[in-house]
Short mmCIF file of C-alpha atoms and ligand atoms in Angstrom, two decimals:
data_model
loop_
_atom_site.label_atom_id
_atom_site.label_comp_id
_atom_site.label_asym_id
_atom_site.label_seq_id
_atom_site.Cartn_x
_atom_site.Cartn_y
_atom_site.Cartn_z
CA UNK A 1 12.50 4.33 19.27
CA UNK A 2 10.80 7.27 18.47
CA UNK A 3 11.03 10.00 15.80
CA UNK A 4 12.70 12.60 18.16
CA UNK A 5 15.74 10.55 18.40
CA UNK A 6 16.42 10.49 14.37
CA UNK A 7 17.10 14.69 14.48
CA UNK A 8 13.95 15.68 12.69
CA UNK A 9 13.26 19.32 13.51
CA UNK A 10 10.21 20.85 15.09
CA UNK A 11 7.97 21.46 12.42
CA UNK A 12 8.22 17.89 10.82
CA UNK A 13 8.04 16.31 14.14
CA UNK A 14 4.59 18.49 14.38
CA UNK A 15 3.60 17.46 10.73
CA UNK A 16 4.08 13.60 12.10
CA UNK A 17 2.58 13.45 15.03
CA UNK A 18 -0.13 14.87 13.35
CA UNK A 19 -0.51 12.28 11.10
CA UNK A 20 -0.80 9.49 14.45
CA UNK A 21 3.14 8.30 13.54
CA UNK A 22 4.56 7.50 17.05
CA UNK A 23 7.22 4.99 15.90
CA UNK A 24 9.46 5.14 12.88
CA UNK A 25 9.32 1.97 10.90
CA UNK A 26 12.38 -0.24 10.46
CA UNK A 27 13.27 1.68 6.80
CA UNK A 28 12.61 4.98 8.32
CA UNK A 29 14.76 4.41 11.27
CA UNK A 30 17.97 3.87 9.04
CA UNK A 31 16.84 6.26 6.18
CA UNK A 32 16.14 8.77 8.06
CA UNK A 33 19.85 9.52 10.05
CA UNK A 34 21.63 8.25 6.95
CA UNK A 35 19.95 11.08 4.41
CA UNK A 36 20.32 13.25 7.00
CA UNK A 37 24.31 12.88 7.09
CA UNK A 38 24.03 14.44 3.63
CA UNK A 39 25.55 11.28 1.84
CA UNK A 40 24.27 8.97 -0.87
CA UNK A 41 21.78 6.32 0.22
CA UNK A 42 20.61 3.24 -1.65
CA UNK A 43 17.79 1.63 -0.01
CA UNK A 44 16.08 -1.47 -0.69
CA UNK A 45 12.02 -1.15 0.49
CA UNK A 46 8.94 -2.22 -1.04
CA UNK A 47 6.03 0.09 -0.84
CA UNK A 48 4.30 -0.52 3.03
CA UNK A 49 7.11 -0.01 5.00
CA UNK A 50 6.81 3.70 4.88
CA UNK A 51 9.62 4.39 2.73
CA UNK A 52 8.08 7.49 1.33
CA UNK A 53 8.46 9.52 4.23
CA UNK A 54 11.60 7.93 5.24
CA UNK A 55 13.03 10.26 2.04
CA UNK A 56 10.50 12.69 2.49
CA UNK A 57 11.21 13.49 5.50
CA UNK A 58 15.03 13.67 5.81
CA UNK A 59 14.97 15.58 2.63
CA UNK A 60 12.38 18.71 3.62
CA UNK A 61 15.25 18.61 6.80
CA UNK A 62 17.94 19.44 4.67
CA UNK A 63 16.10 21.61 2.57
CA UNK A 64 15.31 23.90 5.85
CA UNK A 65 18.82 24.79 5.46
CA UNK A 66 20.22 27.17 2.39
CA UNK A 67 18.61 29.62 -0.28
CA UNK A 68 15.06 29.13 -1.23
CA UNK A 69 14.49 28.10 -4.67
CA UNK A 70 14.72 30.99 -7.52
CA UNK A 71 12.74 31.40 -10.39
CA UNK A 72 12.29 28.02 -12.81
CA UNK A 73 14.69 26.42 -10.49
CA UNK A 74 13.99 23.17 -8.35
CA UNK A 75 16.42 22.33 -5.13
CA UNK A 76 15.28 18.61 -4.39
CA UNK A 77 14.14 16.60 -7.24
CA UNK A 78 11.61 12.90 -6.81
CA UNK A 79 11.12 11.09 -9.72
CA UNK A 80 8.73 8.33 -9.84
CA UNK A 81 7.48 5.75 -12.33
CA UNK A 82 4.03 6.67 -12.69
CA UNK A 83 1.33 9.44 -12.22
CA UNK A 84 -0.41 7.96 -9.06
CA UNK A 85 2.63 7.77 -7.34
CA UNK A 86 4.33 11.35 -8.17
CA UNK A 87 0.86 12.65 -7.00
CA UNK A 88 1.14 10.54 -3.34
CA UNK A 89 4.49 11.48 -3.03
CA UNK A 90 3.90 14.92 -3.45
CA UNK A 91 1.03 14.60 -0.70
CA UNK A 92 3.60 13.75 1.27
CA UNK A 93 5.76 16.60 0.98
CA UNK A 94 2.83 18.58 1.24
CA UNK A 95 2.11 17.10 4.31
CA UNK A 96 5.00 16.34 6.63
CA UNK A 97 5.99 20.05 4.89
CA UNK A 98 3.03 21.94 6.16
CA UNK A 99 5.20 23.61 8.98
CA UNK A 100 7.62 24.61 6.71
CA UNK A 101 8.17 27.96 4.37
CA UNK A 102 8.79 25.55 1.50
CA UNK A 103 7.49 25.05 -1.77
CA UNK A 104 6.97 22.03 -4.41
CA UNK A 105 5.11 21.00 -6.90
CA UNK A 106 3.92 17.71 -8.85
CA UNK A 107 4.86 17.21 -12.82
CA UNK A 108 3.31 14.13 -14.92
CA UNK A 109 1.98 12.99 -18.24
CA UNK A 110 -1.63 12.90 -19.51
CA UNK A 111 -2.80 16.31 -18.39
CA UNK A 112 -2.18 19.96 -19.49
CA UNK A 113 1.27 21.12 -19.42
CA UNK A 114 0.60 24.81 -19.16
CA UNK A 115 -0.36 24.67 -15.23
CA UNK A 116 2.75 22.86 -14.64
CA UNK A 117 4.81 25.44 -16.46
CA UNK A 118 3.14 28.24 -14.31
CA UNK A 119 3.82 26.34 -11.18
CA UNK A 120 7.37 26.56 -12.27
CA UNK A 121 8.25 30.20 -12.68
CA UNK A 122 8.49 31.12 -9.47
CA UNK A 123 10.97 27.82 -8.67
CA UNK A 124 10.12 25.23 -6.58
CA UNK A 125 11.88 23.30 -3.77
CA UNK A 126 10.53 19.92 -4.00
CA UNK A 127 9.54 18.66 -7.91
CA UNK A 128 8.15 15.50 -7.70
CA UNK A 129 8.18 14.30 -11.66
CA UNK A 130 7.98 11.01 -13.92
CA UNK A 131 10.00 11.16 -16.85
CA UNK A 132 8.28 11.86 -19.65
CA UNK A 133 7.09 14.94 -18.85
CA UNK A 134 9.86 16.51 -16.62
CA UNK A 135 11.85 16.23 -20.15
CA UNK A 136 8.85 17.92 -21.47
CA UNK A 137 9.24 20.91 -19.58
CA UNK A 138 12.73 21.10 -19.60
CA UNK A 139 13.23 20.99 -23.17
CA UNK A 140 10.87 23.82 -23.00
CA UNK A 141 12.95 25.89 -20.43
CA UNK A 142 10.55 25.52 -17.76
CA UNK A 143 12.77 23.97 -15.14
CA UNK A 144 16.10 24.46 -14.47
CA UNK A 145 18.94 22.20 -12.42
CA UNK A 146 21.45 24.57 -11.82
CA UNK A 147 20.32 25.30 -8.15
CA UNK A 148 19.43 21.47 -7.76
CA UNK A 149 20.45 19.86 -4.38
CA UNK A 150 19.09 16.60 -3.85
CA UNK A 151 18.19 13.44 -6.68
CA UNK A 152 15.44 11.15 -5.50
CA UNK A 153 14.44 7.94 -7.53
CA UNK A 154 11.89 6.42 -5.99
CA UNK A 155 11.00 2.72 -7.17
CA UNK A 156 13.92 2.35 -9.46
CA UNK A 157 13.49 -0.86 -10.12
CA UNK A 158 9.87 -0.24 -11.76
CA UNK A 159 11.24 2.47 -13.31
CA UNK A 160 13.68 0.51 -15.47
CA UNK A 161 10.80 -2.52 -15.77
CA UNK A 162 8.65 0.24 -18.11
CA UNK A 163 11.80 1.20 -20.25
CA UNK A 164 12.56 4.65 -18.43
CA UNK A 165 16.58 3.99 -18.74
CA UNK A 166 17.59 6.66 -21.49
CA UNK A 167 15.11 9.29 -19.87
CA UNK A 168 16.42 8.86 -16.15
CA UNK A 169 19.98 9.11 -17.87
CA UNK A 170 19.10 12.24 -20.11
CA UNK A 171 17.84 13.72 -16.91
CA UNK A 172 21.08 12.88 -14.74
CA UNK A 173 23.10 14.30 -17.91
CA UNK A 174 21.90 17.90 -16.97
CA UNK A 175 21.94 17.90 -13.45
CA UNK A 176 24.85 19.48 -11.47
CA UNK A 177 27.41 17.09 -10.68
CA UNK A 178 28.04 18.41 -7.14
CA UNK A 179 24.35 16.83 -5.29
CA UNK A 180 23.06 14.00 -3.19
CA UNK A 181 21.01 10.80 -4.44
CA UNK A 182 18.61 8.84 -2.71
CA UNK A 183 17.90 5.92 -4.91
CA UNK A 184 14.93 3.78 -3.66
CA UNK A 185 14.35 -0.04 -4.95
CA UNK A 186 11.88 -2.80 -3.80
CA UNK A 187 14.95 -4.78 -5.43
CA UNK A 188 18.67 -4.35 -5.26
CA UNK A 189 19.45 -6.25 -8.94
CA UNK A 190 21.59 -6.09 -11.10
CA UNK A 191 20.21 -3.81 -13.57
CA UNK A 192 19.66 -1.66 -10.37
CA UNK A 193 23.58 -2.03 -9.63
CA UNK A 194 24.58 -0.97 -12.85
CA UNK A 195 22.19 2.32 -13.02
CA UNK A 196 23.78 3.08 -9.46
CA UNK A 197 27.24 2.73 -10.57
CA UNK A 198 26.86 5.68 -12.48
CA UNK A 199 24.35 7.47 -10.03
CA UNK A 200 25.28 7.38 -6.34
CA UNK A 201 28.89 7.49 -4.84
CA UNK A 202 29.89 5.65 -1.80
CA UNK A 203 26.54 4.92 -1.23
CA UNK A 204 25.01 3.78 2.66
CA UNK A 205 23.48 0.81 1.68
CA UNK A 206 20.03 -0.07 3.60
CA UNK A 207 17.47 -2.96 3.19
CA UNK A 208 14.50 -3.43 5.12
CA UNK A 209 13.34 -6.62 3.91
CA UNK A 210 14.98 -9.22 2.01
CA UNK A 211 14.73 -9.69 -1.79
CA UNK A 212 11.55 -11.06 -2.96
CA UNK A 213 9.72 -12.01 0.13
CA UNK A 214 6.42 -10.94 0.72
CA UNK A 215 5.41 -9.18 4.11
CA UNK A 216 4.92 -11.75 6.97
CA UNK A 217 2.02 -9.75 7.93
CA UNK A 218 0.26 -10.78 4.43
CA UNK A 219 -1.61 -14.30 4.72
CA UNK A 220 -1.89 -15.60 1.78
CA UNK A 221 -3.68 -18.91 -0.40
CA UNK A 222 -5.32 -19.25 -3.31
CA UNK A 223 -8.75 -20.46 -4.96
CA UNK A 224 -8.80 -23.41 -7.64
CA UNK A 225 -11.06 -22.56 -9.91
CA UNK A 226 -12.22 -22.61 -13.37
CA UNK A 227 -11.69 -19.42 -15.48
CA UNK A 228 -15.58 -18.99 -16.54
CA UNK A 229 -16.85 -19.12 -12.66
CA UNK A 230 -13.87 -16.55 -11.39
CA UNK A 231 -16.50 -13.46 -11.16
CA UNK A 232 -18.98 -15.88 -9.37
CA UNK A 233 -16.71 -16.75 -7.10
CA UNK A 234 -15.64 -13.09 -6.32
CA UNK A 235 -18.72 -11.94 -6.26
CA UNK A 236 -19.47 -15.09 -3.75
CA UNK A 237 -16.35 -14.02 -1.52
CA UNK A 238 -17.83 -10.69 -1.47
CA UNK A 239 -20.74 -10.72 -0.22
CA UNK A 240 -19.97 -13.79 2.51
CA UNK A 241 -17.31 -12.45 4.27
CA UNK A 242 -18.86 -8.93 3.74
CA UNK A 243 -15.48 -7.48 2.73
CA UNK A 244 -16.37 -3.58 2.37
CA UNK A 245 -12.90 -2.67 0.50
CA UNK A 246 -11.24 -4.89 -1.88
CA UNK A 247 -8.44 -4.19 -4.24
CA UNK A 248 -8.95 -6.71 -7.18
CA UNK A 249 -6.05 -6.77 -9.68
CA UNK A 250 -6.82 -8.12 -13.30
CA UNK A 251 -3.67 -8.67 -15.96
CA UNK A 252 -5.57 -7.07 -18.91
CA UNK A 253 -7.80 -3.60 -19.37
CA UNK A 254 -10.56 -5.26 -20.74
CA UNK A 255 -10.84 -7.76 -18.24
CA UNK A 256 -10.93 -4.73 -15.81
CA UNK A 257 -13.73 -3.22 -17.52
CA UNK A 258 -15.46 -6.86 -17.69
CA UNK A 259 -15.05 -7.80 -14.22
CA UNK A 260 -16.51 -4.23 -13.04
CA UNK A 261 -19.62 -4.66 -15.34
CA UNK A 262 -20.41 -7.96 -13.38
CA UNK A 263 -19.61 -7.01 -10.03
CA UNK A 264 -22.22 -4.17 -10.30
CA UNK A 265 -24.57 -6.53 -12.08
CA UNK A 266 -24.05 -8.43 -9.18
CA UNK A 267 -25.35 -5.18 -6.50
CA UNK A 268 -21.16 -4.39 -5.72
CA UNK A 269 -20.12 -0.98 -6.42
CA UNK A 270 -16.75 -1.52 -8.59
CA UNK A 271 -14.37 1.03 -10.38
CA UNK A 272 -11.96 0.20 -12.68
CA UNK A 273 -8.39 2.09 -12.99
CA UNK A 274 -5.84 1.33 -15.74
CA UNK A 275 -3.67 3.14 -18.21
CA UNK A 276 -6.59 3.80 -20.83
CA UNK A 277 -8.53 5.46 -17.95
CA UNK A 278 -7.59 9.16 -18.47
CA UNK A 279 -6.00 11.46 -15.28
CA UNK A 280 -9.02 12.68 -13.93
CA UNK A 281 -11.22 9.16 -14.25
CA UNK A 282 -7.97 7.69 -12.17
CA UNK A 283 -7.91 10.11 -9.83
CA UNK A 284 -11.67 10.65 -9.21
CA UNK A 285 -11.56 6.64 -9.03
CA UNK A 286 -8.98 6.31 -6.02
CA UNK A 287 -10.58 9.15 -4.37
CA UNK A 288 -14.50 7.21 -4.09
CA UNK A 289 -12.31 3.78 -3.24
CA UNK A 290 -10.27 5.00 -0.43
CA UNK A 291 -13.54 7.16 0.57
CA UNK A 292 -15.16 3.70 0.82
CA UNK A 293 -18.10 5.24 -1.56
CA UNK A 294 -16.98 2.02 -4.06
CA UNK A 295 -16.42 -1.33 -2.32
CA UNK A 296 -14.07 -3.01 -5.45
CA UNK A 297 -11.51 -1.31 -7.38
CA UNK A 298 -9.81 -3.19 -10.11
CA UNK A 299 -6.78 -2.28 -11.42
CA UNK A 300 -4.13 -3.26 -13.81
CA UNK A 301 -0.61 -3.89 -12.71
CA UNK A 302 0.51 -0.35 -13.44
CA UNK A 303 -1.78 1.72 -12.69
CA UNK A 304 -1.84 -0.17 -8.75
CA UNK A 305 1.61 0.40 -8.67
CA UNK A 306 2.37 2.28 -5.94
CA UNK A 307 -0.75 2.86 -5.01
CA UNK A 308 -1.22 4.16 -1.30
CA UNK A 309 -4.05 3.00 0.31
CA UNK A 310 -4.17 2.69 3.97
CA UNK A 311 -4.21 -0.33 5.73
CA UNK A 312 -6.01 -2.13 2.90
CA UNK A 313 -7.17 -5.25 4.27
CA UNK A 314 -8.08 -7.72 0.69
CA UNK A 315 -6.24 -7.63 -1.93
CA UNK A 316 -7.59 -10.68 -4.82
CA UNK A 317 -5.67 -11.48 -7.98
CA UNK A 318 -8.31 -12.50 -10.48
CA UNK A 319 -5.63 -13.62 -12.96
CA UNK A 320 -2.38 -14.42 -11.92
CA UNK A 321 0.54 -12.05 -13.30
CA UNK A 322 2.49 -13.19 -15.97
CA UNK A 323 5.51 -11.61 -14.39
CA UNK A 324 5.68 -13.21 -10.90
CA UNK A 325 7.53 -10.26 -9.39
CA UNK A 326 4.55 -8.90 -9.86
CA UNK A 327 2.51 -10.79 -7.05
CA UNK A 328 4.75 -9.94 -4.85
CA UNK A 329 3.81 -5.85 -5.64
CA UNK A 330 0.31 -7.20 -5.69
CA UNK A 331 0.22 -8.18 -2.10
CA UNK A 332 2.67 -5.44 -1.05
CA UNK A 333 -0.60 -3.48 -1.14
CA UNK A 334 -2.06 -4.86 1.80
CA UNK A 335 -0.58 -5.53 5.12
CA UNK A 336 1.31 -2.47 4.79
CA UNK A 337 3.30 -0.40 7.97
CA UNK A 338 2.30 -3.77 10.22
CA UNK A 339 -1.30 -3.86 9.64
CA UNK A 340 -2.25 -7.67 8.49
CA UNK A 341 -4.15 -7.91 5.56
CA UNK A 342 -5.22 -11.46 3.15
CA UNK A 343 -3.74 -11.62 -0.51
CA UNK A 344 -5.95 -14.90 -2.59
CA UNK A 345 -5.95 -15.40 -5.47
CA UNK A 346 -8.45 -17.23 -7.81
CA UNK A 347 -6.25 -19.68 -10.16
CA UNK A 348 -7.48 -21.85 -13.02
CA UNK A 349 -6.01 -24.76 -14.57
CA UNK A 350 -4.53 -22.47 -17.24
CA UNK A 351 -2.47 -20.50 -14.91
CA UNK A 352 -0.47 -23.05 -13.52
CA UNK A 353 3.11 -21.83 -15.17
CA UNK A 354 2.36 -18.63 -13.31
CA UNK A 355 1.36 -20.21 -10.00
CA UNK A 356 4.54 -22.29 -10.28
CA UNK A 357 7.07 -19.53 -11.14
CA UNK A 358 5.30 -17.32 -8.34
CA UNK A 359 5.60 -20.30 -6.16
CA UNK A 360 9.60 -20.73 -7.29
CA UNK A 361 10.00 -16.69 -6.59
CA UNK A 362 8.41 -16.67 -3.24
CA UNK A 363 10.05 -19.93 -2.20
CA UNK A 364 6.97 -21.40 -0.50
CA UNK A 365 3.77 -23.35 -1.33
CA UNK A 366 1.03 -21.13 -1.38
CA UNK A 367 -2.30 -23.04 0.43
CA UNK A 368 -5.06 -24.25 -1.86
CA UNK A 369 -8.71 -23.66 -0.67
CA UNK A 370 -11.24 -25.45 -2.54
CA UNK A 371 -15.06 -23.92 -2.05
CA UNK A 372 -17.55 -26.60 -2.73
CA UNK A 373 -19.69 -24.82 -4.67
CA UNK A 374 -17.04 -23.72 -7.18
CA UNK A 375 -14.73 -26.96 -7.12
CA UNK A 376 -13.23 -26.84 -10.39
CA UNK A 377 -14.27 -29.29 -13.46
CA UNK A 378 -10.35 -28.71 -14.68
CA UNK A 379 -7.97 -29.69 -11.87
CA UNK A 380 -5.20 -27.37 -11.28
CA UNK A 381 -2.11 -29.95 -10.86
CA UNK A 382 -0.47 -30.16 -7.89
CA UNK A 383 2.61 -27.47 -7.30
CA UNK A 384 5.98 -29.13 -6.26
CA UNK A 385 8.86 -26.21 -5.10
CA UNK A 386 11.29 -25.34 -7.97
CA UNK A 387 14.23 -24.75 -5.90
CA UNK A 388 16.54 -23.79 -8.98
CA UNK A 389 17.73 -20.13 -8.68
CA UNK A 390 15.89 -17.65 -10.66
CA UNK A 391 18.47 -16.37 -13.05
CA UNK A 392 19.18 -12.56 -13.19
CA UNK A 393 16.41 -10.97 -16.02
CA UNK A 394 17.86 -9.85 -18.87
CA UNK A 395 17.75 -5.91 -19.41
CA UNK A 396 14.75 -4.85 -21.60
CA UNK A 397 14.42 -2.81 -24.20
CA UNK A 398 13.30 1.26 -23.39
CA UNK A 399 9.55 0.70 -24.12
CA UNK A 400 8.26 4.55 -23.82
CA UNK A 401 4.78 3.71 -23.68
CA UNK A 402 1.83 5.55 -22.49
CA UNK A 403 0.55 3.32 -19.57
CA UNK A 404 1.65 6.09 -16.75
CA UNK A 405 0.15 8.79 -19.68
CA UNK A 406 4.13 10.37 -19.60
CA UNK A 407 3.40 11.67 -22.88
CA UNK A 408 3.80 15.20 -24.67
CA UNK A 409 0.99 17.52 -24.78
CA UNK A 410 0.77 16.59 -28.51
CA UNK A 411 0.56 13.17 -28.38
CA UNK A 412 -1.54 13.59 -25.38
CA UNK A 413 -4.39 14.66 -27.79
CA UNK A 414 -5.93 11.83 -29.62
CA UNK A 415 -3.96 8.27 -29.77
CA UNK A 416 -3.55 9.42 -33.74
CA UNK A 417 0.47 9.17 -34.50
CA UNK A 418 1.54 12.74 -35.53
CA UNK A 419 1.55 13.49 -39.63
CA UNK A 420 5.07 13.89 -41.02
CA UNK A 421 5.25 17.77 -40.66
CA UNK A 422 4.19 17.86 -37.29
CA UNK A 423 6.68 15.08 -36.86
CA UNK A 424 9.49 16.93 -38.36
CA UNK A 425 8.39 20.02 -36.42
CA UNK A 426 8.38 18.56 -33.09
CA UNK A 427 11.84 16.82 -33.73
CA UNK A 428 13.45 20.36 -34.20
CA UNK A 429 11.98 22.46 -31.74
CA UNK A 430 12.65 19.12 -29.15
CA UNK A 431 16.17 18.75 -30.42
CA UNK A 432 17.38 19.20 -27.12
CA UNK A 433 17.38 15.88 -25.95
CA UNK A 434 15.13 12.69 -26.64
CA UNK A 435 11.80 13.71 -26.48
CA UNK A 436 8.07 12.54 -25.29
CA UNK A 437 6.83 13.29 -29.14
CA UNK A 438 9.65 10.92 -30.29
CA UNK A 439 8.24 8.37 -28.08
CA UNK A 440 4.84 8.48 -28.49
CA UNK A 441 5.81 8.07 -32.50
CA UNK A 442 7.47 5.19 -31.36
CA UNK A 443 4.95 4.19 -29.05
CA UNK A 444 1.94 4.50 -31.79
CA UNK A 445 2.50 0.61 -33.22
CA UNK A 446 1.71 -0.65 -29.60
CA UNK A 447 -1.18 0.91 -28.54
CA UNK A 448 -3.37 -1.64 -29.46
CA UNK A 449 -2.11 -3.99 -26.72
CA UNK A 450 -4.61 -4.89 -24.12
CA UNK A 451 -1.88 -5.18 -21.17
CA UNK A 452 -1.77 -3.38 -17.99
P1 AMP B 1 4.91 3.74 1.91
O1 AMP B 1 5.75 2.51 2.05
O2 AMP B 1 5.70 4.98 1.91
O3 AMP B 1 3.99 3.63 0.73
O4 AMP B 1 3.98 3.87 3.22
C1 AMP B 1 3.04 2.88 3.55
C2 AMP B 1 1.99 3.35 4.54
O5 AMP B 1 2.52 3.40 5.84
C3 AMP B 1 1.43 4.73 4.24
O6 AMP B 1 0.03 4.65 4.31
C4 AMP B 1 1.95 5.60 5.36
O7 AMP B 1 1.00 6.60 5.70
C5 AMP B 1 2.14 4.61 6.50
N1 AMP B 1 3.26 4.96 7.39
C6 AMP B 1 4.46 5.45 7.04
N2 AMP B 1 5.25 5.61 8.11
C7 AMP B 1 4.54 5.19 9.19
C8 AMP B 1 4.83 5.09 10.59
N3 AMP B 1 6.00 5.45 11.09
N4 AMP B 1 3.85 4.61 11.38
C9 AMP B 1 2.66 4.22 10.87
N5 AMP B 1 2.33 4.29 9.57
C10 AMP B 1 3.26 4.75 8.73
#
């Protein structure tokens, strides 16, 4: 199949070709007719099976058609969970776009708020937002819905993992009822079901690959080892099989920072990227890793997520998660759009509940690879295949907190929790609907977690 058979117009099929795209992938192929058709869609896709320009692409189609977009108005609106992924998105627009007389724009936390409000006046066709700070700038009359078209959420289901349920529902509160929704999931579950009941209507339902399986094209195993030899051992892996760009994930910040500090002891240029790292430092970051100018970057669950790296061939979990879905986003960053790529991990004797609920989630065994000169002194016990069903999570609590920097210009500034006044202050002139300042207050107590 190729993309001219989906009716994409001209100028996109330019953009893709472009880009080296000869064959839509399996997502793409139904996304892209479906959207298309101008009815809801609800697809279930991971990140790596090019689900970002299966919506991209179908929407910048239907946006060829109608009235531009007028001043502080926005025709087709994304909303992701975090900054690195509203900023590839709106790459993508701007690049399977390029043909096109259309405009957009890209809204998150963390940075200034002023440029964003500029970008707005004259309207904008695609807004690619998170949360937080699309509130932000509505509360403060900088974007308006009433000429809005098309709702995208992309990654739902990490969206309501970080506690973004009230602000996804103020947000659908003030947009016109009369529009189409795209609502993208690596997981159909039931907190996902119950969100879409009040979202999407008469949804096409699509799913690419099957719920909590990792890519076939990923091989994975894993390292026994102890805790205090880990870095040796990466460092070890490293430099024998001369791997040139590796994607390390650790669970906590520090460790992050730790595990970069001996990696370039060690003569291997590391970066690390997690939620304390401000905009820039993340950005600047991605660019010298995908640039291959840094050979490791380690990252914290959220900051990776979503993450858009091509064709990434390693990807090591130093720690296990603690959340075993999580693996299974881990390795989704390798192997991606049918390029094969090795997911190990390096587990100690301590991690063994992890390894086992990972193992229960994945329903396999993963292989154990012992390396001679790291054999561990405590034995990891042997894994045997849980084959109880997982039950459904229960739904958590909003937690507002910082890790994707969706915060307010104020508390933006300094990590200090706003005096009383300014509290006060902030509550009135935000009393339009729950607000970023109201989080961060409520965010303040937790900030001294070392997670993700
Ligand atoms: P995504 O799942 O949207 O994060 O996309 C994963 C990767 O696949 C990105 O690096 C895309 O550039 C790439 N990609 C998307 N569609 C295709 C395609 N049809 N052929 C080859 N690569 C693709």
């Amino acid at each position: 199949m190729s993309f001219d058979s989906l009716g994409l117009a001209e100028p996109l099929l330019k953009a893709i070709a472009e880009k080296g795209y000869d064959t839509p992938s399996p997502i793409q192929a139904k996304a892209i007719p479906a959207i298309i058709n101008g009815g809801d869609v609800m697809a279930a896709a991971q990140t790596g099976t090019g689900k970002t320009a299966g919506f991209t692409l179908p929407l910048l189609q239907c946006l060829m058609k109608g009235d531009i977009a007028k001043a502080n108005k926005v025709r087709a609106l994304v909303l992701t969970p975090t900054r690195e992924l509203a900023a590839q998105v709106g790459d993508s627009v701007a690049l399977y776009g390029k043909y096109l007389p259309l405009r957009s724009a890209v809204v998150f936390g963390g940075v200034k708020i002023n440029p964003q409000m500029m970008k707005l006046r004259s309207g904008v066709d695609v807004l690619v937002a998170t949360p937080g700070r699309l509130l932000d700038l509505y509360n403060q009359n900088a974007v308006k819905f009433d000429q809005l078209e098309v709702l995208v959420l992309d990654e739902a289901d990490r969206m309501l993992d970080m506690g973004f349920i009230h602000d996804i529902r103020k947000i659908i509160k003030v947009l016109p009822r009369q529009r189409q929704n795209l609502l993208f999931s690596a997981t159909f579950s039931d907190d996902i079901r119950q969100l879409a009941k009040g979202l999407v209507n008469k949804p096409v339902e699509i799913s690419v690959s099957p719920r909590n399986t990792t890519a076939k094209t990923v091989k994975q195993w894993i390292h026994p080892v102890d805790k205090k030899q880990k870095s040796a051992l990466l460092c070890y892996l490293i430099h024998k099989h001369k791997w040139e760009q590796v994607l390390v994930f650790s669970r906590t910040k520090h460790g992050a920072n730790k595990l970069t500090r001996q990696l370039e002891a060690d003569g291997i240029t590391a970066v690390a990227i997690h939620g304390n790292k401000s905009q820039g430092a993340r950005t600047r970051a991605l660019a010298e890793f995908k640039a291959g100018e840094v050979r490791v970057l380690v990252a914290t669950d959220i900051a990776a997520r979503g993450l858009d790296i091509d064709q990434l061939p390693q990807v090591v979990n130093f720690d296990l998660p603690n959340v075993a879905e999580d693996y299974v986003h881990r390795i989704g960053r390798t192997g991606r759009a049918g390029a094969s790529g090795q997911a190990i991990s390096l587990v100690s004797a301590d991690e063994f509940k992890e390894l086992s609920g990972i193992e229960r989630l994945i329903k396999q065994l993963l292989t154990r690879k012992l390396i001679e000169e790291f054999d561990p002194i405590h034995q990891l016990p042997e894994s045997r295949l849980d084959h109880r069903p997982i039950k459904p999570k229960k739904p958590k609590k909003p937690r507002v907190e910082h890790k994707d920097g969706q915060r307010s210009g104020e508390s933006a500034r300094g990590h200090k929790p706003a005096s009383k006044n300014k509290r006060h202050r902030s509550r009135q002139h935000n009393s339009k609907l729950g607000t970023a300042t109201q989080r961060g207050r409520n965010n303040s107590s937790r900030r001294g977690s070392d997670t993700k």
